[in-house]
Tab-separated table of C-alpha atoms in Angstrom:
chain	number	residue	atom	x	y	z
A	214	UNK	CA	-25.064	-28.787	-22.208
A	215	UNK	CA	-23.286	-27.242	-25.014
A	216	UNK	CA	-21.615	-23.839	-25.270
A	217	UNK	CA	-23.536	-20.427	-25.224
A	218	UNK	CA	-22.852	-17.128	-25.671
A	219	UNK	CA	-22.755	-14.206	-22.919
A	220	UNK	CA	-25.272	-11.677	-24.056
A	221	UNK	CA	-22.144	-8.726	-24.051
A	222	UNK	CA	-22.108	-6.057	-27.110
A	223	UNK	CA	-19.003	-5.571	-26.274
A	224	UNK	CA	-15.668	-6.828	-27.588
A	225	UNK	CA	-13.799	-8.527	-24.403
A	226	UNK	CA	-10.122	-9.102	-24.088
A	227	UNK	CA	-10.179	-10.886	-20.702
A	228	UNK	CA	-12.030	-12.912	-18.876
A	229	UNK	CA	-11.747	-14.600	-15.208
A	230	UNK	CA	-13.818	-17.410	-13.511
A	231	UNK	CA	-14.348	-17.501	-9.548
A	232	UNK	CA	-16.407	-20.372	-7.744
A	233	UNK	CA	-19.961	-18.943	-9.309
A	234	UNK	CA	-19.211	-15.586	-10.608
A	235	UNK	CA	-17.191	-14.155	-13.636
A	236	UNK	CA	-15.984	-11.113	-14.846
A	237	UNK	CA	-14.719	-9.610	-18.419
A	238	UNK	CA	-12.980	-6.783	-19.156
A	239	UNK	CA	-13.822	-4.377	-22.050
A	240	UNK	CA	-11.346	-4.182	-24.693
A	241	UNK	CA	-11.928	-0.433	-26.030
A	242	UNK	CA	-13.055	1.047	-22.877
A	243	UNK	CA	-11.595	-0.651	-20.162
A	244	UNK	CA	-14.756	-1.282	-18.416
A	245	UNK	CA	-15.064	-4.253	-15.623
A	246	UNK	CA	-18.579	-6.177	-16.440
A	247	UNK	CA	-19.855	-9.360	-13.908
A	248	UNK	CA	-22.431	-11.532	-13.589
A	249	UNK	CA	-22.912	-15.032	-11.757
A	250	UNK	CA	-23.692	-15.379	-7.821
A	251	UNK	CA	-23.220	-11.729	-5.770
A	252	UNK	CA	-24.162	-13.651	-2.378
A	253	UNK	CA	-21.088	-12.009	-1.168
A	254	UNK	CA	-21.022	-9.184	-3.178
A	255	UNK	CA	-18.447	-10.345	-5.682
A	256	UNK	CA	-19.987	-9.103	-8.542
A	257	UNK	CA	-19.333	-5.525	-7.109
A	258	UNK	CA	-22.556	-3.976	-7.496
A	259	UNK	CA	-23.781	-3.362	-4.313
A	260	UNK	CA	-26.595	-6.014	-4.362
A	261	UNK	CA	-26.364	-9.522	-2.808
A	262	UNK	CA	-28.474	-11.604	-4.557
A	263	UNK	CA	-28.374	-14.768	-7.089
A	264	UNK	CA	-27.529	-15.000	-9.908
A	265	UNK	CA	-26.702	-11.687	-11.521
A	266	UNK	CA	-27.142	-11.157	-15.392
A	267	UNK	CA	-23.899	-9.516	-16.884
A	268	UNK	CA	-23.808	-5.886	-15.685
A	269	UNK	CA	-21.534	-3.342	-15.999
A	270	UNK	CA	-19.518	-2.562	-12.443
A	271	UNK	CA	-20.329	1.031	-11.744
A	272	UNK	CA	-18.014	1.450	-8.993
A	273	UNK	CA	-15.167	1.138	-11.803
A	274	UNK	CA	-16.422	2.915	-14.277
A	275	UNK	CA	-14.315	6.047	-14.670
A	276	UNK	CA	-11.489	3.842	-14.059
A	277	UNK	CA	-9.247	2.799	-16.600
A	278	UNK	CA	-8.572	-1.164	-15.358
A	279	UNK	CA	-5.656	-3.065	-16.746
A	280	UNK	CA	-6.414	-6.568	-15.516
A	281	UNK	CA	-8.785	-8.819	-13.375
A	282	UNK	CA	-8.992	-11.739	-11.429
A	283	UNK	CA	-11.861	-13.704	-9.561
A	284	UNK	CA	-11.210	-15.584	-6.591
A	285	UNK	CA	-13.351	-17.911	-4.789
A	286	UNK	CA	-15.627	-15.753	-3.221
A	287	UNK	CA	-13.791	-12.266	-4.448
A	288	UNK	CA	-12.932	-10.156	-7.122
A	289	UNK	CA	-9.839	-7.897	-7.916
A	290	UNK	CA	-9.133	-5.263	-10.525
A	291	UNK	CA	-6.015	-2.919	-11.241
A	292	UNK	CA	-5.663	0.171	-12.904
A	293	UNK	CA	-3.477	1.479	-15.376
A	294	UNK	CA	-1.704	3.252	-12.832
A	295	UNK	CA	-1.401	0.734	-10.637
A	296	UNK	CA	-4.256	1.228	-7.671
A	297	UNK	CA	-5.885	-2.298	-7.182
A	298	UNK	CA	-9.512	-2.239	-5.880
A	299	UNK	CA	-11.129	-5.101	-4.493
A	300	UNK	CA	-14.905	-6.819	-3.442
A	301	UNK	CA	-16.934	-9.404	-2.699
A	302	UNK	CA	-15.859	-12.340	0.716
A	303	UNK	CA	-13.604	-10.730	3.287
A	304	UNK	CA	-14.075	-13.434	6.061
A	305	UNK	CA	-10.097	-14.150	5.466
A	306	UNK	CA	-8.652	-10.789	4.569
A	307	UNK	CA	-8.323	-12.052	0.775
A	308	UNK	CA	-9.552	-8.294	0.206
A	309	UNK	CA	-6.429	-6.716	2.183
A	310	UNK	CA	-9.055	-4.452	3.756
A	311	UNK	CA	-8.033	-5.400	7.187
A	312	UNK	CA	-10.871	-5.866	9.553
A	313	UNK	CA	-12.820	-9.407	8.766
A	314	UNK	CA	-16.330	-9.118	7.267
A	315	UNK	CA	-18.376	-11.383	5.138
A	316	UNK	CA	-18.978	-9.169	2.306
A	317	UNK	CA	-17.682	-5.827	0.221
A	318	UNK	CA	-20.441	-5.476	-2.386
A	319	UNK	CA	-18.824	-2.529	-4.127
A	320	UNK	CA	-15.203	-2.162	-4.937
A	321	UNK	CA	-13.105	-0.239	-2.612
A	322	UNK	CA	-9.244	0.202	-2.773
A	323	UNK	CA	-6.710	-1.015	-0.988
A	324	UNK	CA	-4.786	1.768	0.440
A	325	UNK	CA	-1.732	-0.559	1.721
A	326	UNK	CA	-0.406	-1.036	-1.762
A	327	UNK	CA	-0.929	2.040	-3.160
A	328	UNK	CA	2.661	3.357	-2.458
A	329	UNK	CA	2.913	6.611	-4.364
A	330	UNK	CA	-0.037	8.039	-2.283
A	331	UNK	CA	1.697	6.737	0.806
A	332	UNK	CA	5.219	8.397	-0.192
A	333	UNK	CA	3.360	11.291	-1.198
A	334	UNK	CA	1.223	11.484	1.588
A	335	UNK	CA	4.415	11.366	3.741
A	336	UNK	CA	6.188	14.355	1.972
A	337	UNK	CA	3.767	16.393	2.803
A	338	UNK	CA	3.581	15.657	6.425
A	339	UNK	CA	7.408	16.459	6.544
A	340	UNK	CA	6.443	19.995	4.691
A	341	UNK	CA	3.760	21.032	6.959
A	342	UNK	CA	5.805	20.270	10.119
A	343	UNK	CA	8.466	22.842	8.518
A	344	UNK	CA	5.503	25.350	7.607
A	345	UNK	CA	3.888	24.767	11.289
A	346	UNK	CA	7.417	25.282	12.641
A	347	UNK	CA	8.207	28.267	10.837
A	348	UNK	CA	5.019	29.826	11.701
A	349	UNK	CA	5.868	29.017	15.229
A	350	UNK	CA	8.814	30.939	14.557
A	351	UNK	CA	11.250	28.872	16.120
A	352	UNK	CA	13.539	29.616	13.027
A	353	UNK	CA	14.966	33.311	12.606
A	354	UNK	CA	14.016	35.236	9.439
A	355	UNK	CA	17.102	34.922	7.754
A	356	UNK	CA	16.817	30.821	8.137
A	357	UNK	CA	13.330	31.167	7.194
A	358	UNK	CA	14.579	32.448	3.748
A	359	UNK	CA	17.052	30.150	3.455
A	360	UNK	CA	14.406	27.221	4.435
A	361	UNK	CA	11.807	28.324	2.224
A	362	UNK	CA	14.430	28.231	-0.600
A	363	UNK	CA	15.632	24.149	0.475
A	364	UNK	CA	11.973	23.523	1.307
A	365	UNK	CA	10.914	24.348	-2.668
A	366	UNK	CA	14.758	22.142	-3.651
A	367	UNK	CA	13.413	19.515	-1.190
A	368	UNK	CA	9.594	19.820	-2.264
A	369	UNK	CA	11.068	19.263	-6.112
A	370	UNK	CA	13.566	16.626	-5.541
A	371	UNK	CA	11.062	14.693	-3.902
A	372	UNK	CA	7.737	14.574	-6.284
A	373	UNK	CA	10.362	15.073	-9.511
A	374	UNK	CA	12.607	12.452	-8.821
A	375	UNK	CA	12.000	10.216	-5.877
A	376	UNK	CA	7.780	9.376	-6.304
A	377	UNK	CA	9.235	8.110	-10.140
A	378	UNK	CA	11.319	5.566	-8.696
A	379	UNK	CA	8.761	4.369	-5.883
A	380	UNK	CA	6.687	0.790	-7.036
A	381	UNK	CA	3.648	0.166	-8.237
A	382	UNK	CA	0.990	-2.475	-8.419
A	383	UNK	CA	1.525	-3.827	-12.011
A	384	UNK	CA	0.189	-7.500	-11.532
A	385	UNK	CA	-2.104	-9.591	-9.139
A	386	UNK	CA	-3.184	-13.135	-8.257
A	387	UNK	CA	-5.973	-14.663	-6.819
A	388	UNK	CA	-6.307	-18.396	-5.017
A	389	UNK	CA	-9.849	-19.280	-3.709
A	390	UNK	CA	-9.451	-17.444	-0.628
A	391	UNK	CA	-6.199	-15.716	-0.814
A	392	UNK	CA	-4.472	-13.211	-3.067
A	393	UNK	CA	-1.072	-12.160	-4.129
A	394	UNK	CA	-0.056	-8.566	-5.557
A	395	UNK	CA	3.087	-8.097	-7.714
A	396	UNK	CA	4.938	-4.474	-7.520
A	397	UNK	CA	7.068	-3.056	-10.300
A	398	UNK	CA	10.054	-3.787	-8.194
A	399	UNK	CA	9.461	-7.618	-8.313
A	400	UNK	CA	8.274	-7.805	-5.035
A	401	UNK	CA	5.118	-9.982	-3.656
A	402	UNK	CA	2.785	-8.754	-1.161
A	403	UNK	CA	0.308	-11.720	0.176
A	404	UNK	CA	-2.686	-11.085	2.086
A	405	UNK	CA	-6.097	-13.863	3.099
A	406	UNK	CA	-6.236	-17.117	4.376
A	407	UNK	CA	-3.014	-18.896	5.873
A	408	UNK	CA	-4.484	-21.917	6.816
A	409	UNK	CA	-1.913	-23.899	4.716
A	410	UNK	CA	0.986	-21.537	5.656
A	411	UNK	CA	0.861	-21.041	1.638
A	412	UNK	CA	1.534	-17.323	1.624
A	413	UNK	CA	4.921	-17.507	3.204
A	414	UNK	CA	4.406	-14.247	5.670
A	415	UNK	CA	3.999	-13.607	9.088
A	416	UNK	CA	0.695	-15.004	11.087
A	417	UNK	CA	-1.464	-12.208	13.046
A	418	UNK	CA	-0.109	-13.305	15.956
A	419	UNK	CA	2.753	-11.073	15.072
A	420	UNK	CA	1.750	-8.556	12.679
A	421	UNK	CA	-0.059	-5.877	14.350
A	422	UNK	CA	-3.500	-4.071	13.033
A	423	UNK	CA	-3.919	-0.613	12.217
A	424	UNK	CA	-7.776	-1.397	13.360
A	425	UNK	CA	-8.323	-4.666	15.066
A	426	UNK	CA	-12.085	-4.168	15.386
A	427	UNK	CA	-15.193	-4.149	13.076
A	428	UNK	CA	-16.688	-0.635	12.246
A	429	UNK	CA	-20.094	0.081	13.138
A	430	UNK	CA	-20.950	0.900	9.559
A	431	UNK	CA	-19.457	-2.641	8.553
A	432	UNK	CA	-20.838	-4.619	11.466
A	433	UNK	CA	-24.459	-2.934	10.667
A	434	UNK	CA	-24.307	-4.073	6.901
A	435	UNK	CA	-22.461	-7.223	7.139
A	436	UNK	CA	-24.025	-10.661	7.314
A	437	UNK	CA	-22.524	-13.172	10.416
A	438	UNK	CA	-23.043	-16.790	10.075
A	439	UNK	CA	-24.628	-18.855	12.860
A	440	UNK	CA	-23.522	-21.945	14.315
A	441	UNK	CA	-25.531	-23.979	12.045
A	442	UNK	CA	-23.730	-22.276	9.188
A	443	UNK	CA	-27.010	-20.088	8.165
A	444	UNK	CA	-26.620	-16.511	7.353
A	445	UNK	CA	-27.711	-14.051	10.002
A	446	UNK	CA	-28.605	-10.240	10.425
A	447	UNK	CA	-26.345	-8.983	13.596
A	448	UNK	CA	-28.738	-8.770	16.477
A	449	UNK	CA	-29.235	-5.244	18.806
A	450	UNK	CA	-27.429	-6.365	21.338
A	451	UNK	CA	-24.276	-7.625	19.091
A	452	UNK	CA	-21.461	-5.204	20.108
A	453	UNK	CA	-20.220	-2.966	17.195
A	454	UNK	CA	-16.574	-3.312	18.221
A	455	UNK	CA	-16.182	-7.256	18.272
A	456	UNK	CA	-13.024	-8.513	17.742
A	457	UNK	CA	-11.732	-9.555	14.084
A	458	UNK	CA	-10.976	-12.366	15.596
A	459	UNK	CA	-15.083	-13.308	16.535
A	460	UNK	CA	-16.450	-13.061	12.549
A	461	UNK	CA	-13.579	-15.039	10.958
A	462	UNK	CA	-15.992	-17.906	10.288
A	463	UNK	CA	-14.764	-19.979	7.789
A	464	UNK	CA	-11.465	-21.485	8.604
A	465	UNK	CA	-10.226	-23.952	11.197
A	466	UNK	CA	-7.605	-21.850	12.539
A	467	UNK	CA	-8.490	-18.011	11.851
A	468	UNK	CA	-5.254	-16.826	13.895
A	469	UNK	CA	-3.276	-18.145	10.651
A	470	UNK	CA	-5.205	-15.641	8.377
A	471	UNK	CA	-3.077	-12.273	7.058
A	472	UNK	CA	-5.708	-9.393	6.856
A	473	UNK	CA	-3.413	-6.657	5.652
A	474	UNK	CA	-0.817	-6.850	2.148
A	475	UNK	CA	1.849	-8.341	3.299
A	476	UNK	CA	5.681	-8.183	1.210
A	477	UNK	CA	7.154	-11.774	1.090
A	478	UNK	CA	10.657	-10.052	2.526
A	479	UNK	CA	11.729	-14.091	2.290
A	480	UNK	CA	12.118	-13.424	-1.661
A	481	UNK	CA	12.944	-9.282	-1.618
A	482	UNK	CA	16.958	-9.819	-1.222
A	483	UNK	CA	16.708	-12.852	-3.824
A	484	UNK	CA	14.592	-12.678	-6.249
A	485	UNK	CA	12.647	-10.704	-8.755
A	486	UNK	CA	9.079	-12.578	-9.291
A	487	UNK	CA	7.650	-12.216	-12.807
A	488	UNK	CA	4.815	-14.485	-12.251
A	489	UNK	CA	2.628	-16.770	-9.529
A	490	UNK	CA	0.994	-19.747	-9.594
A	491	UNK	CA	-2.140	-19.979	-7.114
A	492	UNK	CA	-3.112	-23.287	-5.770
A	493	UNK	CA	-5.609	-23.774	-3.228
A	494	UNK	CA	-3.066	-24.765	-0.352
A	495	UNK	CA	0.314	-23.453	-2.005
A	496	UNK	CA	2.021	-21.458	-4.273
A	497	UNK	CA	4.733	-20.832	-7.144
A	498	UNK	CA	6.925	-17.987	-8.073
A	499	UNK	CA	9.025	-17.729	-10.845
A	500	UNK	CA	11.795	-14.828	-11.225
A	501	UNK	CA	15.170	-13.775	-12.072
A	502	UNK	CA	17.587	-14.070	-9.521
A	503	UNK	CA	19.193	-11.214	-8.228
A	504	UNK	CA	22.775	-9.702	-8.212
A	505	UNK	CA	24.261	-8.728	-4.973
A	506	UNK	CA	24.322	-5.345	-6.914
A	507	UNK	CA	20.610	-5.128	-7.497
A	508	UNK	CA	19.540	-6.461	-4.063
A	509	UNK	CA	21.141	-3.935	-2.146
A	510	UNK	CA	20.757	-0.777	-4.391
A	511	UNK	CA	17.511	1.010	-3.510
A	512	UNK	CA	17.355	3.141	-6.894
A	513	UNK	CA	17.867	-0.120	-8.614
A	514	UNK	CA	15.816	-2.286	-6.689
A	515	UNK	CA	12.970	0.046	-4.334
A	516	UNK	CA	11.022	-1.777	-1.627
A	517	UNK	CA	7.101	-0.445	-1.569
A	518	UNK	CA	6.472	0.339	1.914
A	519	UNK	CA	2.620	-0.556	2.852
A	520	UNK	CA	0.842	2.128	4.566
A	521	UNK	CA	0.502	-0.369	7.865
A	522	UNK	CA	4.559	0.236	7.491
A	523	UNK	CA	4.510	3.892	7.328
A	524	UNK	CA	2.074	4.519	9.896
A	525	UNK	CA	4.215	2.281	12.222
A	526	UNK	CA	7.788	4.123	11.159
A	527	UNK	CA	8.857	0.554	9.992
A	528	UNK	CA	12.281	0.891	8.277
A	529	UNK	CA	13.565	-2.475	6.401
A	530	UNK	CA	17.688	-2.981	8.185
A	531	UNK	CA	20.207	-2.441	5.647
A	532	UNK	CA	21.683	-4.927	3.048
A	533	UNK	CA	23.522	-8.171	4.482
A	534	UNK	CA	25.489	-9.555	2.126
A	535	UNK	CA	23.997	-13.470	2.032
A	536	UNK	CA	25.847	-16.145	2.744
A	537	UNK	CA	26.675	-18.798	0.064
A	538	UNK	CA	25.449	-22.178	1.992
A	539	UNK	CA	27.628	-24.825	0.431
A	540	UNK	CA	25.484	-28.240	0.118
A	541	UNK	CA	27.098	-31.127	0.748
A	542	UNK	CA	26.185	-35.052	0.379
């Protein structure tokens, strides 16, 4: 077997390798092109067959992608601007999707990490309730002037200044069944299988689900495995609403997987990660540390809330100075 070209007329500048499926990424037009096995829809075009010639992802096409990465069984892109979309095996929550499946054939993005749409999304919430309120009119006139005139300060001050300084996505990692996003911030959110304890968060067993149950739609197109370890079409009588729990399939211990992004808040007050290592069982970080300064300084140093976080009203406690442990013999 010798070397052979991939018949692509276009010039690549990266390239990643999952279990039986690849992906490149264009170099002029940013395009996301796959090929190899799409038995769980890793190749992200909506068809689950094998093997897949190189094809051009259409789900990503007006999307200007930065960087890729195939896992075992899934695939991850980010944009320019920081949204990261994600396909293929979600029997772990390697997708950060949430609910357990067996397959995402089309990309589809993860809302939990995309933190400027959650910030925004939250300013105007607080603007409507003042709108709603003063169309209640439960404020006088005159303080209806006067609010209208802080709501436009407010309003300003909050998409000039403050959605600059909230984190994005700028880098992700992938392990076979398991990935790891990086914010701008230095932060790590981990999300997939936990068999291993390798992603250093948080089990299920105490991290609450925005939606602990498989859609309809999902459970309809989604392919179960039998005991025998065959694929299998849900049945009429399977109940649409079956625990996440009752399709996580392929792990010993499914309780230890981490369906949603997750931030590593072990590193947040120490460290500021500039790059991962992925193993299949463990993993690496390497960083700057950080300054008491920069740890507890919000403008310098902004946590990205998930949107699992905001929809909770989870609030991180304030800055503890850490205690120097002295090591002795």
């Amino acid at each position: 077997v010798v070397p052979a070209p991939v018949p692509l007329d276009v010039d690549i500048c990266q390239i990643a390798a999952g279990r039986s499926h690849s992906l490149a990424l264009t170099k002029v037009s940013q395009q996301v092109y796959s090929w190899g096995s799409s038995i769980h829809g890793q190749c992200g075009n909506a068809v689950r067959r094998s093997p897949q010639p190189p094809r051009l992802v259409e789900g990503m096409r007006d999307l200007n992608i930065s960087k890729i990465a195939a896992g075992g069984h899934h695939s991850l892109a980010l944009t320019m601007g920081g949204r990261l979309f994600a396909w293929g095996q979600q029997t772990e929550g390697q997708l950060g999707l949430g609910p357990a499946y067996l397959a995402q054939p089309k990309p589809r993005l993860v809302a939990e990490l995309d933190f400027v749409a959650i910030v925004a999304g939250q300013e105007w919430r607080a603007q409507q309730k003042v709108t709603e309120e003063n169309n209640d009119g439960k404020i006088s006139n005159n303080d209806n002037n006067n609010n209208d005139n802080n709501t436009e300060i407010s309003s300003q001050s909050s998409f000039d200044s403050p959605l600059k300084n909230i984190p994005r996505i700028v880098d992700m990692y992938v392990g076979p069944s398991y990935s790891v996003a990086i914010s701008s911030s230095g932060h790590a959110y981990c999300f997939g299988s936990n068999d291993a304890k390798q992603l250093g968060v948080a089990t299920p067993t105490s991290l609450p689900l925005r939606d602990n149950t498989l859609p309809t739609a999902a459970m309809a197109n989604s392919v179960m495995m039998s005991t025998q370890g065959e694929p299998t079409k849900p049945s009429s009588t399977t109940n649409p609403t079956r625990a996440t729990g009752d399709v996580h399939v392929q792990t010993f211990d499914s309780r230890h997987n981490v369906l949603l992004p997750t931030r590593l808040d072990a590193l947040v007050d120490t460290m500021f990660i500039r790059t991962v290592a992925c193993g299949p069982n463990h993993l690496w970080f390497i960083g700057d540390e950080l300054t008491l300064e920069e740890a507890s300084d919000p403008a310098i140093h902004p946590v990205g809330y998930t949107l699992h976080e905001a929809q909770s009203g989870f609030v991180r406690p304030p800055f503890q100075e850490r205690k120097v442990i002295e090591l002795r013999a």
